[in-house]
Coordinates of C-alpha atoms and ligand atoms in Angstrom, one line a residue:
X1 CA 94.5 -168.8 -114.5
X2 CA 91.4 -171.1 -115.4
X3 CA 90.5 -171.6 -118.9
X4 CA 86.8 -170.7 -119.0
X5 CA 87.0 -166.9 -117.8
X6 CA 84.8 -164.6 -120.1
X7 CA 85.9 -161.4 -121.3
X8 CA 82.8 -158.8 -119.3
X9 CA 82.0 -155.3 -119.7
X10 CA 80.5 -153.8 -117.0
X11 CA 78.6 -150.9 -118.4
X12 CA 78.3 -147.6 -116.0
X13 CA 79.4 -149.2 -112.9
X14 CA 80.6 -147.0 -110.2
X15 CA 83.5 -148.1 -108.6
X16 CA 83.4 -147.6 -104.6
X17 CA 80.4 -145.5 -105.2
X18 CA 82.1 -142.9 -106.9
X19 CA 81.4 -141.7 -110.8
X20 CA 80.3 -144.1 -113.7
X21 CA 82.6 -146.0 -115.5
X22 CA 83.1 -148.8 -118.2
X23 CA 84.7 -151.4 -116.5
X24 CA 86.2 -154.3 -119.0
X25 CA 87.6 -157.4 -117.2
X26 CA 89.5 -159.8 -119.1
X27 CA 92.2 -162.6 -118.2
X28 CA 91.7 -162.1 -115.0
X29 CA 92.5 -158.8 -114.5
X30 CA 90.9 -155.1 -114.7
X31 CA 91.7 -154.4 -118.0
X32 CA 90.5 -150.9 -118.8
X33 CA 88.4 -148.7 -117.1
X34 CA 86.8 -146.2 -119.3
X35 CA 84.3 -143.1 -119.8
X36 CA 80.5 -144.6 -119.4
X37 CA 79.0 -145.6 -122.5
X38 CA 82.7 -145.5 -124.4
X39 CA 84.1 -148.8 -123.9
X40 CA 83.7 -151.4 -127.1
X41 CA 82.4 -154.5 -126.5
X42 CA 83.6 -156.7 -129.2
X43 CA 82.0 -160.3 -130.1
X44 CA 82.8 -162.8 -127.1
X45 CA 82.2 -159.6 -124.5
X46 CA 79.4 -160.4 -121.9
X47 CA 78.2 -157.0 -121.4
X48 CA 76.2 -156.2 -117.9
X49 CA 74.3 -153.3 -117.8
X50 CA 75.4 -152.1 -114.5
X51 CA 74.1 -148.6 -114.0
X52 CA 73.5 -147.4 -110.6
X53 CA 75.4 -150.5 -109.1
X54 CA 78.3 -150.1 -106.7
X55 CA 81.9 -152.0 -107.8
X56 CA 83.5 -153.2 -104.5
X57 CA 87.0 -155.5 -104.4
X58 CA 85.8 -158.7 -103.4
X59 CA 84.5 -159.0 -99.8
X60 CA 87.4 -160.9 -97.4
X61 CA 85.7 -162.4 -94.5
X62 CA 88.5 -163.1 -91.6
X63 CA 85.8 -165.2 -89.3
X64 CA 84.1 -168.0 -91.0
X65 CA 82.3 -171.0 -89.6
X66 CA 82.4 -173.9 -92.9
X67 CA 82.3 -176.8 -90.1
X68 CA 83.8 -179.0 -92.3
X69 CA 85.2 -181.6 -91.3
X70 CA 82.7 -183.1 -88.5
X71 CA 79.6 -181.0 -89.0
X72 CA 78.4 -181.5 -92.4
X73 CA 74.7 -181.3 -91.2
X74 CA 75.3 -177.7 -90.7
X75 CA 77.4 -176.7 -93.4
X76 CA 80.0 -178.0 -95.7
X77 CA 83.3 -175.9 -97.3
X78 CA 81.4 -176.4 -100.4
X79 CA 77.9 -174.9 -99.3
X80 CA 79.6 -171.9 -97.0
X81 CA 81.3 -170.8 -99.8
X82 CA 78.6 -171.2 -101.9
X83 CA 77.3 -168.7 -99.4
X84 CA 80.5 -166.5 -99.1
X85 CA 80.2 -165.8 -102.9
X86 CA 76.4 -165.5 -102.7
X87 CA 77.3 -162.9 -100.5
X88 CA 79.8 -160.8 -102.2
X89 CA 83.0 -162.5 -100.7
X90 CA 86.2 -164.0 -102.9
X91 CA 87.9 -165.1 -99.8
X92 CA 87.2 -166.6 -96.2
X93 CA 89.3 -167.6 -93.5
X94 CA 87.7 -170.8 -91.9
X95 CA 87.4 -171.1 -88.4
X96 CA 89.7 -174.2 -86.4
X97 CA 86.6 -175.4 -84.4
X98 CA 86.0 -178.0 -86.6
X99 CA 86.3 -182.0 -85.5
X100 CA 89.0 -182.8 -85.9
X101 CA 90.0 -179.8 -84.7
X102 CA 92.3 -177.8 -87.5
X103 CA 95.6 -177.9 -85.0
X104 CA 97.5 -179.7 -87.7
X105 CA 99.3 -179.0 -90.8
X106 CA 97.0 -182.3 -92.3
X107 CA 93.6 -180.9 -91.2
X108 CA 94.5 -177.2 -92.2
X109 CA 95.6 -178.6 -95.8
X110 CA 92.5 -180.6 -95.8
X111 CA 90.0 -177.8 -95.2
X112 CA 92.3 -175.8 -97.9
X113 CA 92.1 -178.4 -100.8
X114 CA 88.2 -178.4 -99.8
X115 CA 88.2 -174.8 -100.5
X116 CA 90.3 -175.2 -103.7
X117 CA 88.0 -177.7 -105.2
X118 CA 84.8 -176.0 -104.2
X119 CA 86.1 -173.0 -106.0
X120 CA 83.7 -170.3 -105.3
X121 CA 86.1 -168.3 -103.0
X122 CA 89.4 -168.7 -101.8
X123 CA 89.5 -170.4 -98.3
X124 CA 92.3 -170.0 -95.9
X125 CA 92.3 -172.0 -92.8
X126 CA 92.5 -170.6 -89.6
X127 CA 94.7 -172.7 -87.5
X128 CA 94.4 -173.6 -83.5
X129 CA 96.5 -171.4 -80.9
X130 CA 96.0 -174.9 -78.2
X131 CA 96.1 -178.4 -79.3
X132 CA 92.3 -179.6 -80.0
X133 CA 91.6 -175.8 -78.7
X134 CA 91.9 -177.4 -75.4
X135 CA 93.7 -174.5 -73.6
X136 CA 96.9 -176.4 -72.2
X137 CA 99.5 -177.2 -75.1
X138 CA 100.9 -174.9 -78.0
X139 CA 99.5 -176.3 -81.6
X140 CA 101.9 -176.8 -83.8
X141 CA 101.6 -173.1 -85.6
X142 CA 105.1 -173.3 -87.3
X143 CA 103.8 -176.5 -89.6
X144 CA 100.5 -175.0 -90.0
X145 CA 102.4 -171.8 -91.5
X146 CA 104.7 -173.8 -93.8
X147 CA 101.8 -176.2 -94.9
X148 CA 100.4 -175.2 -98.2
X149 CA 97.5 -173.6 -96.6
X150 CA 99.8 -171.0 -95.3
X151 CA 98.4 -169.9 -92.5
X152 CA 98.8 -166.6 -91.0
X153 CA 95.5 -166.4 -88.7
X154 CA 95.5 -168.6 -85.8
X155 CA 92.7 -168.7 -83.1
X156 CA 91.1 -171.1 -80.8
X157 CA 87.8 -168.9 -81.6
X158 CA 84.8 -170.9 -79.4
X159 CA 86.9 -170.6 -77.0
X160 CA 89.3 -168.3 -75.4
X161 CA 93.3 -168.6 -74.6
X162 CA 92.4 -167.7 -71.3
X163 CA 96.3 -169.0 -69.8
X164 CA 98.2 -165.8 -70.1
X165 CA 101.8 -167.9 -70.0
X166 CA 100.0 -169.6 -72.6
X167 CA 98.6 -166.8 -74.8
X168 CA 102.2 -165.3 -74.4
X169 CA 103.8 -167.7 -75.7
X170 CA 101.4 -167.8 -78.8
X171 CA 102.2 -164.3 -79.6
X172 CA 105.4 -164.7 -79.7
X173 CA 105.6 -167.9 -81.3
X174 CA 103.6 -166.5 -84.2
X175 CA 106.2 -163.3 -84.9
X176 CA 108.7 -165.7 -86.7
X177 CA 106.1 -166.0 -89.7
X178 CA 104.2 -162.8 -89.6
X179 CA 101.0 -164.5 -88.2
X180 CA 98.6 -162.9 -85.9
X181 CA 96.5 -164.6 -82.8
X182 CA 92.9 -163.8 -82.8
X183 CA 91.7 -163.9 -79.9
X184 CA 88.3 -165.1 -78.6
X185 CA 88.0 -162.5 -75.4
X186 CA 85.4 -164.2 -72.8
X187 CA 86.8 -165.3 -69.4
X188 CA 85.3 -168.6 -68.7
X189 CA 84.8 -168.0 -65.0
X190 CA 83.0 -165.2 -65.7
X191 CA 81.0 -166.7 -68.0
X192 CA 80.2 -169.8 -66.7
X193 CA 76.8 -170.8 -67.7
X194 CA 75.9 -167.6 -68.9
X195 CA 73.0 -167.0 -71.2
X196 CA 72.5 -163.2 -72.6
X197 CA 74.1 -160.2 -72.0
X198 CA 73.9 -159.3 -68.3
X199 CA 71.9 -156.5 -67.7
X200 CA 68.2 -154.8 -67.5
X201 CA 67.4 -157.7 -69.8
X202 CA 68.2 -160.7 -68.3
X203 CA 67.3 -159.5 -64.7
X204 CA 64.0 -158.9 -66.1
X205 CA 63.4 -162.6 -67.9
X206 CA 65.9 -164.8 -65.8
X207 CA 68.5 -165.6 -68.0
X208 CA 71.9 -166.1 -66.6
X209 CA 74.2 -162.9 -67.6
X210 CA 77.2 -162.6 -69.4
X211 CA 79.0 -159.3 -68.1
X212 CA 80.7 -156.8 -70.6
X213 CA 84.2 -157.3 -68.1
X214 CA 84.2 -160.9 -69.0
X215 CA 84.9 -159.6 -72.7
X216 CA 86.9 -156.3 -71.6
X217 CA 89.2 -157.7 -69.0
X218 CA 90.4 -160.1 -71.6
X219 CA 91.2 -157.5 -74.1
X220 CA 92.7 -155.3 -71.7
X221 CA 95.2 -158.0 -70.5
X222 CA 95.7 -159.2 -74.5
X223 CA 96.4 -155.4 -75.5
X224 CA 99.5 -155.3 -72.7
X225 CA 100.6 -158.5 -73.6
X226 CA 100.7 -158.1 -77.3
X227 CA 102.4 -154.8 -76.4
X228 CA 105.0 -156.5 -74.3
X229 CA 106.7 -159.3 -76.8
X230 CA 106.0 -156.6 -79.7
X231 CA 103.8 -159.2 -81.3
X232 CA 100.5 -158.3 -83.5
X233 CA 97.0 -159.1 -81.5
X234 CA 93.3 -159.4 -83.5
X235 CA 90.3 -159.2 -81.2
X236 CA 87.5 -161.2 -82.5
X237 CA 83.6 -160.1 -82.7
X238 CA 84.3 -157.3 -80.0
X239 CA 80.9 -156.1 -78.9
X240 CA 81.0 -153.6 -75.4
X241 CA 81.1 -149.7 -75.3
X242 CA 84.1 -150.6 -73.1
X243 CA 86.0 -153.1 -75.4
X244 CA 86.2 -150.0 -78.2
X245 CA 87.6 -147.9 -75.4
X246 CA 90.3 -150.3 -74.6
X247 CA 91.3 -150.8 -78.4
X248 CA 91.2 -146.9 -79.3
X249 CA 93.6 -146.7 -76.1
X250 CA 95.8 -149.6 -77.0
X251 CA 96.2 -147.7 -80.7
X252 CA 96.5 -144.8 -79.2
X253 CA 99.8 -146.4 -77.5
X254 CA 101.1 -148.0 -80.4
X255 CA 99.9 -151.0 -80.0
X256 CA 99.7 -153.6 -83.2
X257 CA 96.3 -154.2 -82.5
X258 CA 93.4 -155.0 -84.8
X259 CA 89.8 -155.8 -83.9
X260 CA 86.4 -156.9 -85.5
X261 CA 82.5 -156.4 -85.2
X262 CA 80.3 -158.5 -86.4
X263 CA 76.9 -157.2 -88.3
X264 CA 74.9 -158.4 -85.9
X265 CA 76.4 -156.7 -83.2
X266 CA 76.1 -153.4 -85.9
X267 CA 72.5 -154.0 -85.9
X268 CA 70.3 -156.2 -82.8
X269 CA 70.1 -155.5 -79.2
X270 CA 69.8 -157.7 -76.3
X271 CA 65.9 -157.2 -76.2
X272 CA 65.2 -159.7 -79.1
X273 CA 66.3 -162.4 -76.4
X274 CA 63.0 -161.2 -74.6
X275 CA 60.8 -163.6 -76.9
X276 CA 63.4 -166.3 -75.5
X277 CA 63.7 -167.0 -79.3
X278 CA 67.4 -168.9 -79.5
X279 CA 67.9 -167.6 -82.8
X280 CA 69.1 -164.7 -81.2
X281 CA 71.3 -166.3 -78.9
X282 CA 75.1 -165.8 -79.8
X283 CA 78.5 -165.7 -78.3
X284 CA 79.5 -162.9 -77.6
X285 CA 75.7 -162.0 -76.8
X286 CA 73.7 -159.4 -78.1
X287 CA 74.2 -156.2 -76.0
X288 CA 72.5 -153.2 -75.6
X289 CA 71.6 -150.3 -77.7
X290 CA 74.8 -148.3 -76.1
X291 CA 77.0 -150.9 -77.1
X292 CA 75.4 -151.1 -80.9
X293 CA 75.8 -147.3 -81.1
X294 CA 79.6 -147.7 -79.5
X295 CA 80.7 -150.3 -82.1
X296 CA 79.1 -148.6 -85.0
X297 CA 81.4 -145.3 -83.8
X298 CA 84.2 -147.3 -83.5
X299 CA 84.0 -148.5 -86.8
X300 CA 83.1 -145.2 -88.6
X301 CA 86.0 -143.8 -86.6
X302 CA 89.0 -147.0 -87.1
X303 CA 88.7 -147.8 -83.8
X304 CA 87.5 -151.2 -85.7
X305 CA 89.3 -152.1 -88.3
X306 CA 87.0 -154.8 -89.9
X307 CA 83.5 -156.7 -90.2
X308 CA 83.6 -160.2 -90.0
X309 CA 80.7 -162.1 -90.0
X310 CA 81.5 -164.8 -87.6
X311 CA 79.2 -166.9 -89.8
X312 CA 77.9 -170.0 -87.5
X313 CA 75.4 -172.5 -89.0
X314 CA 73.7 -174.8 -86.8
X315 CA 71.3 -178.1 -87.7
X316 CA 67.9 -177.3 -87.2
X317 CA 68.1 -179.9 -84.2
X318 CA 70.4 -177.4 -82.4
X319 CA 68.3 -173.9 -82.6
X320 CA 65.0 -174.8 -82.4
X321 CA 64.7 -176.1 -78.9
X322 CA 64.8 -173.8 -75.0
X323 CA 67.0 -171.0 -75.1
X324 CA 69.2 -172.7 -72.5
X325 CA 70.0 -175.8 -74.6
X326 CA 70.3 -174.1 -78.2
X327 CA 73.6 -173.5 -79.6
X328 CA 75.2 -170.4 -79.5
X329 CA 75.8 -168.7 -83.2
X330 CA 73.9 -167.4 -86.4
X331 CA 74.5 -167.3 -90.1
X332 CA 75.8 -164.2 -91.7
X333 CA 77.5 -164.4 -95.4
X334 CA 74.3 -163.6 -97.6
X335 CA 73.4 -160.7 -95.2
X336 CA 76.7 -159.0 -94.1
X337 CA 77.0 -156.5 -97.1
X338 CA 73.2 -155.3 -96.3
X339 CA 73.3 -155.1 -92.6
X340 CA 76.2 -152.9 -93.5
X341 CA 74.9 -151.0 -95.6
X342 CA 71.4 -150.4 -93.5
X343 CA 73.7 -149.6 -90.4
X344 CA 76.3 -147.8 -92.0
X345 CA 75.8 -146.4 -95.3
X346 CA 72.3 -145.5 -95.5
X347 CA 72.5 -143.5 -92.1
X348 CA 75.5 -141.4 -93.6
X349 CA 78.3 -142.6 -91.0
X350 CA 80.2 -144.5 -94.1
X351 CA 80.8 -144.7 -97.5
X352 CA 81.4 -147.0 -100.3
X353 CA 84.8 -146.6 -99.6
X354 CA 84.9 -147.1 -96.0
X355 CA 82.7 -150.2 -96.9
X356 CA 85.5 -151.9 -98.9
X357 CA 88.0 -150.8 -96.3
X358 CA 85.9 -152.8 -93.4
X359 CA 84.7 -155.8 -95.4
X360 CA 87.7 -156.3 -97.8
X361 CA 91.1 -154.2 -97.7
X362 CA 91.7 -154.7 -94.1
X363 CA 90.9 -158.5 -93.4
X364 CA 93.2 -158.9 -96.5
X365 CA 96.1 -157.3 -95.0
X366 CA 95.7 -158.6 -91.4
X367 CA 95.0 -162.6 -92.8
X368 CA 98.3 -161.4 -95.1
X369 CA 96.4 -162.0 -98.3
X370 CA 96.1 -158.5 -99.8
X371 CA 98.5 -159.8 -102.6
X372 CA 95.3 -160.9 -103.8
X373 CA 92.7 -159.6 -102.4
X374 CA 91.0 -156.2 -101.2
X375 CA 92.9 -154.2 -104.0
X376 CA 92.1 -151.2 -105.3
X377 CA 89.7 -150.9 -108.0
X378 CA 92.8 -150.0 -110.8
X379 CA 93.6 -151.3 -114.3
X380 CA 96.0 -154.5 -114.4
X381 CA 94.7 -155.3 -110.7
X382 CA 93.0 -158.6 -110.2
X383 CA 89.3 -158.9 -111.7
X384 CA 88.3 -160.2 -107.9
X385 CA 85.2 -157.8 -107.4
X386 CA 81.6 -157.7 -106.3
X387 CA 78.9 -156.0 -107.8
X388 CA 75.9 -154.4 -105.6
X389 CA 72.9 -152.7 -106.6
X390 CA 72.0 -150.2 -103.2
X391 CA 68.9 -149.6 -104.5
X392 CA 67.3 -153.3 -104.1
X393 CA 65.5 -153.9 -101.4
X394 CA 64.8 -157.7 -100.0
X395 CA 63.1 -159.5 -97.4
X396 CA 65.4 -162.3 -96.2
X397 CA 64.6 -165.9 -96.4
X398 CA 66.6 -168.0 -94.3
X399 CA 65.1 -171.6 -96.5
X400 CA 66.2 -169.1 -99.9
X401 CA 69.6 -168.8 -98.6
X402 CA 72.6 -170.7 -99.9
X403 CA 74.2 -171.6 -97.0
X404 CA 72.7 -175.5 -95.4
X405 CA 71.6 -173.9 -92.6
X406 CA 68.3 -171.6 -91.8
X407 CA 69.3 -169.7 -88.2
X408 CA 69.7 -166.4 -89.4
X409 CA 68.5 -163.8 -87.0
X410 CA 67.1 -161.3 -89.7
X411 CA 64.7 -163.9 -91.2
X412 CA 61.5 -162.1 -92.3
X413 CA 63.6 -158.7 -92.0
X414 CA 63.7 -156.1 -94.9
X415 CA 67.2 -155.1 -95.9
X416 CA 68.8 -152.9 -98.4
X417 CA 71.1 -153.9 -101.4
X418 CA 71.5 -157.3 -103.2
X419 CA 75.0 -158.8 -104.5
X420 CA 74.3 -159.2 -108.2
X421 CA 77.5 -160.6 -109.5
X422 CA 80.9 -162.1 -107.8
X423 CA 84.0 -162.2 -109.6
X424 CA 87.4 -164.1 -108.8
X425 CA 90.4 -163.7 -110.8
X426 CA 87.5 -162.6 -113.7
X427 CA 85.7 -165.9 -113.3
X428 CA 81.7 -164.9 -112.6
X429 CA 80.7 -167.2 -109.3
X430 CA 77.4 -164.9 -109.3
X431 CA 75.4 -163.7 -112.3
X432 CA 72.4 -161.9 -111.8
X433 CA 72.2 -162.8 -108.2
X434 CA 72.6 -166.1 -108.8
X435 CA 75.8 -168.6 -107.7
X436 CA 77.6 -169.8 -111.3
X437 CA 78.2 -173.6 -110.8
X438 CA 82.2 -173.4 -110.8
X439 CA 82.4 -176.5 -113.2
X440 CA 85.7 -177.4 -114.9
X441 CA 87.8 -175.5 -112.5
X442 CA 88.8 -177.7 -110.2
X443 CA 92.5 -177.1 -109.1
X444 CA 92.5 -174.4 -111.8
X445 CA 94.4 -172.0 -109.7
Ligands
LIG501 ZN1 84.2 -166.5 -81.2

């Protein structure tokens, strides 16, 4: 435990959006939950008026690109995890497509250590499935699992493990240490040169299309492979109605598959490509309004287990160019919760308890970090929490964010909700909506 943990009293807060209570955070845990206005604030207790604010378990992102090592001009572990804390996150899984690729125990331990040193959130490195993301030889999955980083999620994200024999071997291999393969489902031959979703808009504006079947064919194949070898599969950022239907079918069959959707696929459509603004160029591409409706339905009914950001920062020069030359990807850590509130809570499709499930408990369980994250809000549980003011309104200003990159697709949009505080094992990483420098906590776990 760190030595600078303060005692906090959250007055009048609503755990998971329920009835108001006072919540006392002390010694890194939830020390007491009492009727509102009754908890005693002894000397040294920092009292936070949290009237009408919602208390959630700290958010967990299963899909973050922190870019370090290799692309520190886009993001570093320090800046990316500061952005994560600002967004209410207490743990992130850092994708493996760095330079060098996180395909050895050495690299995953380096990323894990950078996360520890930064101190904003727990960083759990994702290990590459294949050496150098090359899609030809399995990486040292066992060595990464046994390293200090304790890797449990393996992914070539950015690229699809398209060789079915290799995918089968990976699914078999990770069973030994309760790991999961997180697949970026993209049939490479069907998407060569693709720039956006294949449909009416791509035909009208003349950009090369990316058919839904390129995603769905891989998901269909992979759920059958997972069933065949009796392993655990996670589908990254599914984006089409067909993908939701395949996952729903697989779950009804008892296949051990989980799936994620990004905030941007819950909110935005391919119509945005009409302006040729590469801010909206992303992989998988923004789809149609019907697909958006399908992923919202899938998230609400539990077919889709989690929301993951696919936070993909890029330096200005990689995005501020013509569409075809621009990089794929958008940032997301600091807007994810607001987008989910707007798309799912404010529309009456989900409760705050559901939000805690899809943004905290489920991703923690899939990543096998559920002993520390995604916990119930109860006495004795870790004080690893996010405090949200759902009545707040903000206009997104890309330049005012904590991430080192500005490629947010929500720039200029009005979004509901604001993270006012984040706590990691009782230590405030965000207070009054602003990051609190974690000085003196280096290596304090
Ligand atoms: Zn991906």
